[in-house]
Each structure stands twice: as C-alpha cells, then as structure tokens.
mmCIF file of C-alpha atoms in Angstrom:
data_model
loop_
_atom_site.group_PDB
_atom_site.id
_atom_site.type_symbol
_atom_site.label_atom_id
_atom_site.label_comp_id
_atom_site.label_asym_id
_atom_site.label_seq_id
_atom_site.Cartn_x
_atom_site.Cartn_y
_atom_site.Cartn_z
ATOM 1 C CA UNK E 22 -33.786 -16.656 23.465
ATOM 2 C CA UNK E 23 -32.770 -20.202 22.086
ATOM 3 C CA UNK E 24 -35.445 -21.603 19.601
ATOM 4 C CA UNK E 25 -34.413 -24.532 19.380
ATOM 5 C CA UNK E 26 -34.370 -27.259 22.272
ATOM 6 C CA UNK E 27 -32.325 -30.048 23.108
ATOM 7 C CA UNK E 28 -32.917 -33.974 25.365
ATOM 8 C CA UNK E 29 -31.475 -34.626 27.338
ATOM 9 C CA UNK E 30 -29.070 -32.441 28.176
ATOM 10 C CA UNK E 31 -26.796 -35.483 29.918
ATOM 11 C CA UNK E 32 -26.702 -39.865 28.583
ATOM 12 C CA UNK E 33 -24.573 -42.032 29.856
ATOM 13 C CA UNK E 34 -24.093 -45.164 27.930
ATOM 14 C CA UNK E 35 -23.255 -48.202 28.564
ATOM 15 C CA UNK E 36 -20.496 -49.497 25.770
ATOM 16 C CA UNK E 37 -22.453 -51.200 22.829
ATOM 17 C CA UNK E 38 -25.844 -49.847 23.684
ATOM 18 C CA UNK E 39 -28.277 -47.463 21.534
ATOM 19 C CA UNK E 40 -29.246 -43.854 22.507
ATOM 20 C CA UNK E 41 -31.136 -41.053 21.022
ATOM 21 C CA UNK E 42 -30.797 -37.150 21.475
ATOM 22 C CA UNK E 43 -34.023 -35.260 20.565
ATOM 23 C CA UNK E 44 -34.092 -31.659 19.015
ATOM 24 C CA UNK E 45 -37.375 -29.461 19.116
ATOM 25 C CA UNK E 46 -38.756 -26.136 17.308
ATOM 26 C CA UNK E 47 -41.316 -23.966 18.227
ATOM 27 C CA UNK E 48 -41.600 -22.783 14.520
ATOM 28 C CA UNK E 49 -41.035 -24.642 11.092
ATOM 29 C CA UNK E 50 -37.389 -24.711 10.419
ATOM 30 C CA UNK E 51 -35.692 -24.511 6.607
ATOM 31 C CA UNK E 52 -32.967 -27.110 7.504
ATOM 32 C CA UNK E 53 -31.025 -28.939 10.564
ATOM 33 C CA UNK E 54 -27.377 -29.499 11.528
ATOM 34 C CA UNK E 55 -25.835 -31.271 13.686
ATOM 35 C CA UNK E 56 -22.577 -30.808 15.127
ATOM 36 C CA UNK E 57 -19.933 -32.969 17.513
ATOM 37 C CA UNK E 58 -17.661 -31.134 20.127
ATOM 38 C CA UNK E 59 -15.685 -33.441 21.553
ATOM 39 C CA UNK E 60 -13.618 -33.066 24.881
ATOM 40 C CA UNK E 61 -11.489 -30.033 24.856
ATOM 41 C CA UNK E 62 -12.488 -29.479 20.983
ATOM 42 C CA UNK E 63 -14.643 -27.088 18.931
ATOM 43 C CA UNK E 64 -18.128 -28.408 16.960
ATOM 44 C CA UNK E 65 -17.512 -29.998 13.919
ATOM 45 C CA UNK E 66 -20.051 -30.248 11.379
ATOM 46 C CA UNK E 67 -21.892 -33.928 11.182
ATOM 47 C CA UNK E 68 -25.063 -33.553 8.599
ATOM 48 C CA UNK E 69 -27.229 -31.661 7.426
ATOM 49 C CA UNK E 70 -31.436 -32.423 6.645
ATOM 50 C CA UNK E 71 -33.032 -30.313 4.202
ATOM 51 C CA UNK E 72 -36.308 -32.282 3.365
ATOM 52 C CA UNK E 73 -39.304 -33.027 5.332
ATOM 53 C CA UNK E 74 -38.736 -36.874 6.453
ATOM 54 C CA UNK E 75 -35.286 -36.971 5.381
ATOM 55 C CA UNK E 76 -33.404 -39.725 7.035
ATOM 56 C CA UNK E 77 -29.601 -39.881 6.874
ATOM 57 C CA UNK E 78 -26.873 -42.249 7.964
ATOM 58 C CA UNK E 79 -23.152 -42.139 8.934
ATOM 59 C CA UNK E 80 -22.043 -45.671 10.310
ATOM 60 C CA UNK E 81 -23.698 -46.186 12.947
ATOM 61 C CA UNK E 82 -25.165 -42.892 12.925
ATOM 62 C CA UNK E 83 -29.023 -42.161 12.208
ATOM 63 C CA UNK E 84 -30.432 -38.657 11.207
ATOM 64 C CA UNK E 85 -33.609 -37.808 10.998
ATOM 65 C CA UNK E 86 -35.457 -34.758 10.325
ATOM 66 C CA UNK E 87 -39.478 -34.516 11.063
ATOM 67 C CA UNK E 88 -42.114 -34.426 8.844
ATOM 68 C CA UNK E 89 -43.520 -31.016 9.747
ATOM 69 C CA UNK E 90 -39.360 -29.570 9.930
ATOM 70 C CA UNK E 91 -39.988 -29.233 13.724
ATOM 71 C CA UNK E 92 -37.930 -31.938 15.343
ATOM 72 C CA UNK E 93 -34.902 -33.879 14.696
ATOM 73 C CA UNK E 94 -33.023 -36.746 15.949
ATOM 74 C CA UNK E 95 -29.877 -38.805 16.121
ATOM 75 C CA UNK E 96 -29.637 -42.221 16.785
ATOM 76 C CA UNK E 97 -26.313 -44.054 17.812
ATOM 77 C CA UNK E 98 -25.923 -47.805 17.689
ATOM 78 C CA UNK E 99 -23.749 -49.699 20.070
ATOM 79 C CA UNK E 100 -21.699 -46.870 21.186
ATOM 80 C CA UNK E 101 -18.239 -46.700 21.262
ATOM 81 C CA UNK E 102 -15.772 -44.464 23.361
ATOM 82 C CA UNK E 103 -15.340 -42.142 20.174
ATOM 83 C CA UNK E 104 -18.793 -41.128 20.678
ATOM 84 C CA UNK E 105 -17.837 -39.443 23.597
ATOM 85 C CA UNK E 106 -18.534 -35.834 23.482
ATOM 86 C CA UNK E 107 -21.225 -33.156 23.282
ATOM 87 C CA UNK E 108 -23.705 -33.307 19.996
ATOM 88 C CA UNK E 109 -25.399 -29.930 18.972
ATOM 89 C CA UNK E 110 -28.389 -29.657 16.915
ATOM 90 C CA UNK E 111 -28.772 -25.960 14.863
ATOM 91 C CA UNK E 112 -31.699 -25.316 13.373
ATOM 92 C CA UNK E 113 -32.560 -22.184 11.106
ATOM 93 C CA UNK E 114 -35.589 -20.563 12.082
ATOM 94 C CA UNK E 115 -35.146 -17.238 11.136
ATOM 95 C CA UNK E 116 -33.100 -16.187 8.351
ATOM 96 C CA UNK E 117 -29.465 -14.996 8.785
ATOM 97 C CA UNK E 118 -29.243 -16.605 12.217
ATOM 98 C CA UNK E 119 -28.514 -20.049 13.203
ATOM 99 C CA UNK E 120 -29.715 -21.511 15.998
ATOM 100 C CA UNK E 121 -28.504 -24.161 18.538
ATOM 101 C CA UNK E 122 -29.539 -26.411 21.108
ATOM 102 C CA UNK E 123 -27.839 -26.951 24.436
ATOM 103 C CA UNK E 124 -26.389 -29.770 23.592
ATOM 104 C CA UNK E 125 -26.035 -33.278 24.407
ATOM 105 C CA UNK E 126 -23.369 -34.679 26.879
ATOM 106 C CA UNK E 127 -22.719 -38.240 26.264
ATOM 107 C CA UNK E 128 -20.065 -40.278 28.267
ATOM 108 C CA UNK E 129 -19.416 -43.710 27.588
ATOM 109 C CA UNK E 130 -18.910 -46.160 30.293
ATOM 110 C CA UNK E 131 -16.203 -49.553 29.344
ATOM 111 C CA UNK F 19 -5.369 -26.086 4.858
ATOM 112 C CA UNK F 20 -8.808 -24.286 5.586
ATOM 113 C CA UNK F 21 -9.237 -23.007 8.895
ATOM 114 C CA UNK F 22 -10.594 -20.420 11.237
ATOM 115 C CA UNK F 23 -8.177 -19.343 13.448
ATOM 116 C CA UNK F 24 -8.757 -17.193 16.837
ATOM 117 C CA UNK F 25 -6.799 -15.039 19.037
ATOM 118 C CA UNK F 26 -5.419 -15.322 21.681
ATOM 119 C CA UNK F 27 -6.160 -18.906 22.763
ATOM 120 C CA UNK F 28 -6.504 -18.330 26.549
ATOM 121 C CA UNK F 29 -7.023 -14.984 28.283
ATOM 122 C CA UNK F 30 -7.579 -13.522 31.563
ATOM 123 C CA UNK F 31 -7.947 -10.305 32.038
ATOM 124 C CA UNK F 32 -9.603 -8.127 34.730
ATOM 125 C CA UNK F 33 -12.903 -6.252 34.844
ATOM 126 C CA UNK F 34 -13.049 -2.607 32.797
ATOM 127 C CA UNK F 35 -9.624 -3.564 30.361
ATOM 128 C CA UNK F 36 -10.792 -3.422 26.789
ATOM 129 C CA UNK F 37 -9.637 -6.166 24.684
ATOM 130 C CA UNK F 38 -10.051 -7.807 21.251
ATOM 131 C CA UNK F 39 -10.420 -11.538 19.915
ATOM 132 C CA UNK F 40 -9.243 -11.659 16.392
ATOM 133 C CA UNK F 41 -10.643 -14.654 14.444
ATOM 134 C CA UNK F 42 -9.600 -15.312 10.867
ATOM 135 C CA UNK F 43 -10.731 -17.517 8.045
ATOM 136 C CA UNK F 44 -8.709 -18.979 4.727
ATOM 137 C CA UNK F 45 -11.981 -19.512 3.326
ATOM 138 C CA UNK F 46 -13.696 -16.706 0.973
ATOM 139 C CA UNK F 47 -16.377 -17.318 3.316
ATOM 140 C CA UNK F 48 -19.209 -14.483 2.805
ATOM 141 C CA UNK F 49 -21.184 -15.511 6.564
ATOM 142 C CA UNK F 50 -19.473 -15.152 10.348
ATOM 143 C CA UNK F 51 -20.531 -15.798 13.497
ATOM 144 C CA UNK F 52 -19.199 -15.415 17.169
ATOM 145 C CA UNK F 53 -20.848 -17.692 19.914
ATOM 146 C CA UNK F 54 -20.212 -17.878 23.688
ATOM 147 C CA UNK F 55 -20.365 -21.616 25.042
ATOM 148 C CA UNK F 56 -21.274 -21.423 28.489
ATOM 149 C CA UNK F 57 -22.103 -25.091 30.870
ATOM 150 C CA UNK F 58 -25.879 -25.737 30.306
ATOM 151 C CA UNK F 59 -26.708 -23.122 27.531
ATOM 152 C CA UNK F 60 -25.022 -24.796 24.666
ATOM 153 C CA UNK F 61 -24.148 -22.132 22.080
ATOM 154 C CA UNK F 62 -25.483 -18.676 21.758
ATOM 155 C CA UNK F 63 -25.108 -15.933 19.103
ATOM 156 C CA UNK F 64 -23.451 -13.054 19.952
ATOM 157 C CA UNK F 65 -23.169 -11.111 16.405
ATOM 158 C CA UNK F 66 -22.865 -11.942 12.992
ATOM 159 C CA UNK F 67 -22.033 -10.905 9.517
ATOM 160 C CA UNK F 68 -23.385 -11.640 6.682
ATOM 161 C CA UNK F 69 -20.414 -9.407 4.257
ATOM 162 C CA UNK F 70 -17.797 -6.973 4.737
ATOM 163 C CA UNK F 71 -19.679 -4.434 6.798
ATOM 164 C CA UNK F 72 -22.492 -6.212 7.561
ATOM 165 C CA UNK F 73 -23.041 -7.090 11.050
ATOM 166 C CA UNK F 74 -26.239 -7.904 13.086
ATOM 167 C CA UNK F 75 -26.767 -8.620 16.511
ATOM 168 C CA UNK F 76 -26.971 -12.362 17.736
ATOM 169 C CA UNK F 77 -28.888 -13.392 20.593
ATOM 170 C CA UNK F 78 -26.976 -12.183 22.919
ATOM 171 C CA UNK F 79 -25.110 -9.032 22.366
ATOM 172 C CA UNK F 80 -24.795 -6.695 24.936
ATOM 173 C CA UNK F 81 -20.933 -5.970 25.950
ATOM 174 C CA UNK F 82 -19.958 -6.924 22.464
ATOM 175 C CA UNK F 83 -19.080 -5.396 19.457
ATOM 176 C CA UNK F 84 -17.838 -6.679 15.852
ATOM 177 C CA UNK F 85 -16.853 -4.978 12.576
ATOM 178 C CA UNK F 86 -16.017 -6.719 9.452
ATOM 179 C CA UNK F 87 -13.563 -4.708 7.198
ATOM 180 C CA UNK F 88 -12.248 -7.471 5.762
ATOM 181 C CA UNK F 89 -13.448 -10.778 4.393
ATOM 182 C CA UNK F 90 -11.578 -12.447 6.371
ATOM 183 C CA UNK F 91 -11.677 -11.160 9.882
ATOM 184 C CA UNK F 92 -13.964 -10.609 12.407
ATOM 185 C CA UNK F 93 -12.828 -9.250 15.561
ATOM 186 C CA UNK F 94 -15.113 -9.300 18.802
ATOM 187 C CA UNK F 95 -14.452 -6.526 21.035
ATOM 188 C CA UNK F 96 -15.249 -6.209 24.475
ATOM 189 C CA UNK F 97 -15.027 -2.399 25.398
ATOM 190 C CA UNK F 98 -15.210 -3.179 29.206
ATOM 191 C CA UNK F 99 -15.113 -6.572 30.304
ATOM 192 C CA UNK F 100 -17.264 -7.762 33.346
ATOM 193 C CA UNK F 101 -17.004 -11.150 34.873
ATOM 194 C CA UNK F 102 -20.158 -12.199 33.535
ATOM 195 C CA UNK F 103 -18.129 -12.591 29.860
ATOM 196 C CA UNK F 104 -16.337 -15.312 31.433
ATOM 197 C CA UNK F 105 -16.779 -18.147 28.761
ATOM 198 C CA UNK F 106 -15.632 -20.227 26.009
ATOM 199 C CA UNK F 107 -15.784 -17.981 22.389
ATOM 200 C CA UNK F 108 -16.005 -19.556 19.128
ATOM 201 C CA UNK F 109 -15.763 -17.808 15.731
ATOM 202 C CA UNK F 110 -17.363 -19.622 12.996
ATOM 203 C CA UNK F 111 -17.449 -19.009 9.263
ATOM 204 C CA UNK F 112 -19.353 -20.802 6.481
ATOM 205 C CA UNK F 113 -20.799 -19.876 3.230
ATOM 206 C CA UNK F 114 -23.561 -17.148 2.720
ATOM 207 C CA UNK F 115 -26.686 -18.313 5.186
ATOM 208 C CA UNK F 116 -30.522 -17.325 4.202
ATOM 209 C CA UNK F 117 -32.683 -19.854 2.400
ATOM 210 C CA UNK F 118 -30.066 -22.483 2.727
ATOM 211 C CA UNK F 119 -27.166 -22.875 5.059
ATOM 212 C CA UNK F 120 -24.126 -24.309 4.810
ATOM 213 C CA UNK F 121 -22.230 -25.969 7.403
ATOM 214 C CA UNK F 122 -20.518 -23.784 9.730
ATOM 215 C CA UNK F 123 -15.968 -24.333 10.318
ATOM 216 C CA UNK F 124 -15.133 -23.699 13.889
ATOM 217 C CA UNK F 125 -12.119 -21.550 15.410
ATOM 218 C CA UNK F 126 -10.678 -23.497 18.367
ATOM 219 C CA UNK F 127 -11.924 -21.424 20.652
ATOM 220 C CA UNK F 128 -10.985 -18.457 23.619
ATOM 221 C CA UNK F 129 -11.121 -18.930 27.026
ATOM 222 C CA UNK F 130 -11.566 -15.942 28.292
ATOM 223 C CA UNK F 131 -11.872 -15.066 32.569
ATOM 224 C CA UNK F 132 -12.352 -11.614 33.559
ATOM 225 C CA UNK F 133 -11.626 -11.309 37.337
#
C-alpha cells in the first residue's frame, strides 16, 4: 500500500495568498520529489531533497525536507493561477520503488 | 527532443480483449515505471524495470504484465481487461533508481475504459 501520505488532498486559494501541502513517511526515506500535474497534463518533475533539513526554493516556491527524512513540505507564496494543478510528493522508502502521495489539488480562485 | 512517448493515447475497449500500451523513451534511461492515476489515490506502481529484462512488481500488479527487451520500451499488457483497469496510465523513465534517484520524465498518458 502507499507509504507515503499526502494533506490535504483538496486547497482552494484565494489569488495572492500562502498555502502549504504536507507529505508524511512511516519509515526514514533516502530522498523526496516533488512533482506538478497540471490540468489535462502528466507530472513534471519540481525538486528534489536529499539532506536531512534541506530547504530549497523556486520563486515563490519553498521545499523542505525534515530533519529525521520523514516529512516534507511545499510552501507557495501569493498564488497565482499557474499554480493551478495537482502537486505529488514521491518519496523512496524502499529501494527500486518510488513512492507517491495522493496528491494535492489546488484551484485558484481570481 | 527527450521524451517518453505512450500508445495509444485514448482507448476503450471491452472486458476479456487483450491489449497492449507501448511506451517508449529517447533517453538511455536504465529505470521504468508504469503507474495507474486513479481520483483520490494519486499514483500507484504497477511494475517496473530496473534493465532490459528486469522487471518487478509495483504496488499494484495484478492484471498486468511488462517485459523489457529493449532499452527503450516497456509495454504493459493487459491479458484480459476488466472494468476495474479503467484509469489514467503513465509510463515513466529516469535514470537507474537505488541509493539515489533521479527525477522521473512522464509519457502523456492512456486513458483507458474497459466496458
């Protein structure tokens, strides 16, 4: 079954606010990815945290991976339609076999 | 231009009628997946590969097979389709996974109905 899980499964943001989706292991994980599918689309690869701590940005964009490689987060700032879309964390528990969340619907109201 | 490509795009097909998604990559990528995206359950793991003939199971693998003769390709077959395997299909590739792993390149997907 999936390893890794994924809040909330739904945000809807108002245009310019923040919001954070939250990604939990039961077990230690070796790195994180995260992924963007928008509308219609396939994933497309965002990041990736190796380190314990490790804290990333893209724009507005903030990564961060957990000091005991358990949990992970992403942080938008004053979201914009273009953040529309679903965002997947993977994590890799086991070797050989990647594992993702359920995802993380976010629709932007104007 | 690098890419994973699938086919056939769409499909819909009725229950028992074996068929095959072919999925491609420009790559040289050692590592490929296939995933099912169904509402609620994100994406799961049907089989993967590792190298030309090797293949392990995914998460969820019953009704599925693979085989990987090629680098390149990696074909998921469904020998006999029930309506259950309705769902979106991705094929993913990337380079070799264990220890480290590097970021996975998505097909555009299948949409596959079985009636």
């Amino acid at each position: 079954g999936q390893q890794v899980m994924q809040i909330p499964q739904y945000q809807h943001v108002q245009e310019g606010e923040d919001f954070t989706t939250y990604c939990n292991s039961s077990t230690t994980l070796s790195n994180i990815q995260w992924y963007k599918q928008r509308p219609g689309g396939h994933p497309v690869f965002l990041i990736q945290l190796v380190k314990s701590g490790e804290v990333k940005k893209q724009k507005r964009l903030t990564f961060q991976f957990g000091e005991a490689k358990k949990n992970s987060s992403l942080h938008i700032t004053a979201t914009q339609t273009t953040d529309v879309g679903t965002y997947f964390c993977a994590g890799l528990p086991n070797d050989y076999k990647l594992s993702f969340g359920a995802g993380t619907t976010v629709t932007v109201r104007a | 231009e690098a890419q994973v490509t699938q086919n056939p795009r769409y499909l819909i097909t009725v229950t028992g009628k074996k068929l095959t998604v072919t999925c491609s990559q420009n790559m040289n990528h050692e590592y490929m997946s296939w995933y099912r995206q169904d509402p609620g359950l994100g994406l799961r793991q049907i089989y993967y590969s590792m190298n030309v003939e090797v293949t392990d199971k995914g998460d969820v693998p019953e009704g599925y097979k693979v085989s990987r003769k090629e680098k390149r390709n990696f074909p998921l077959i469904l020998e006999s389709p029930s309506p259950n395997q309705t769902s979106l299909y991705f094929c993913a590739s990337s380079f070799s996974l264990g220890g480290f792993s590097y970021e996975q390149y998505f097909g555009p997907g299948t949409r596959l109905t079985v009636t």
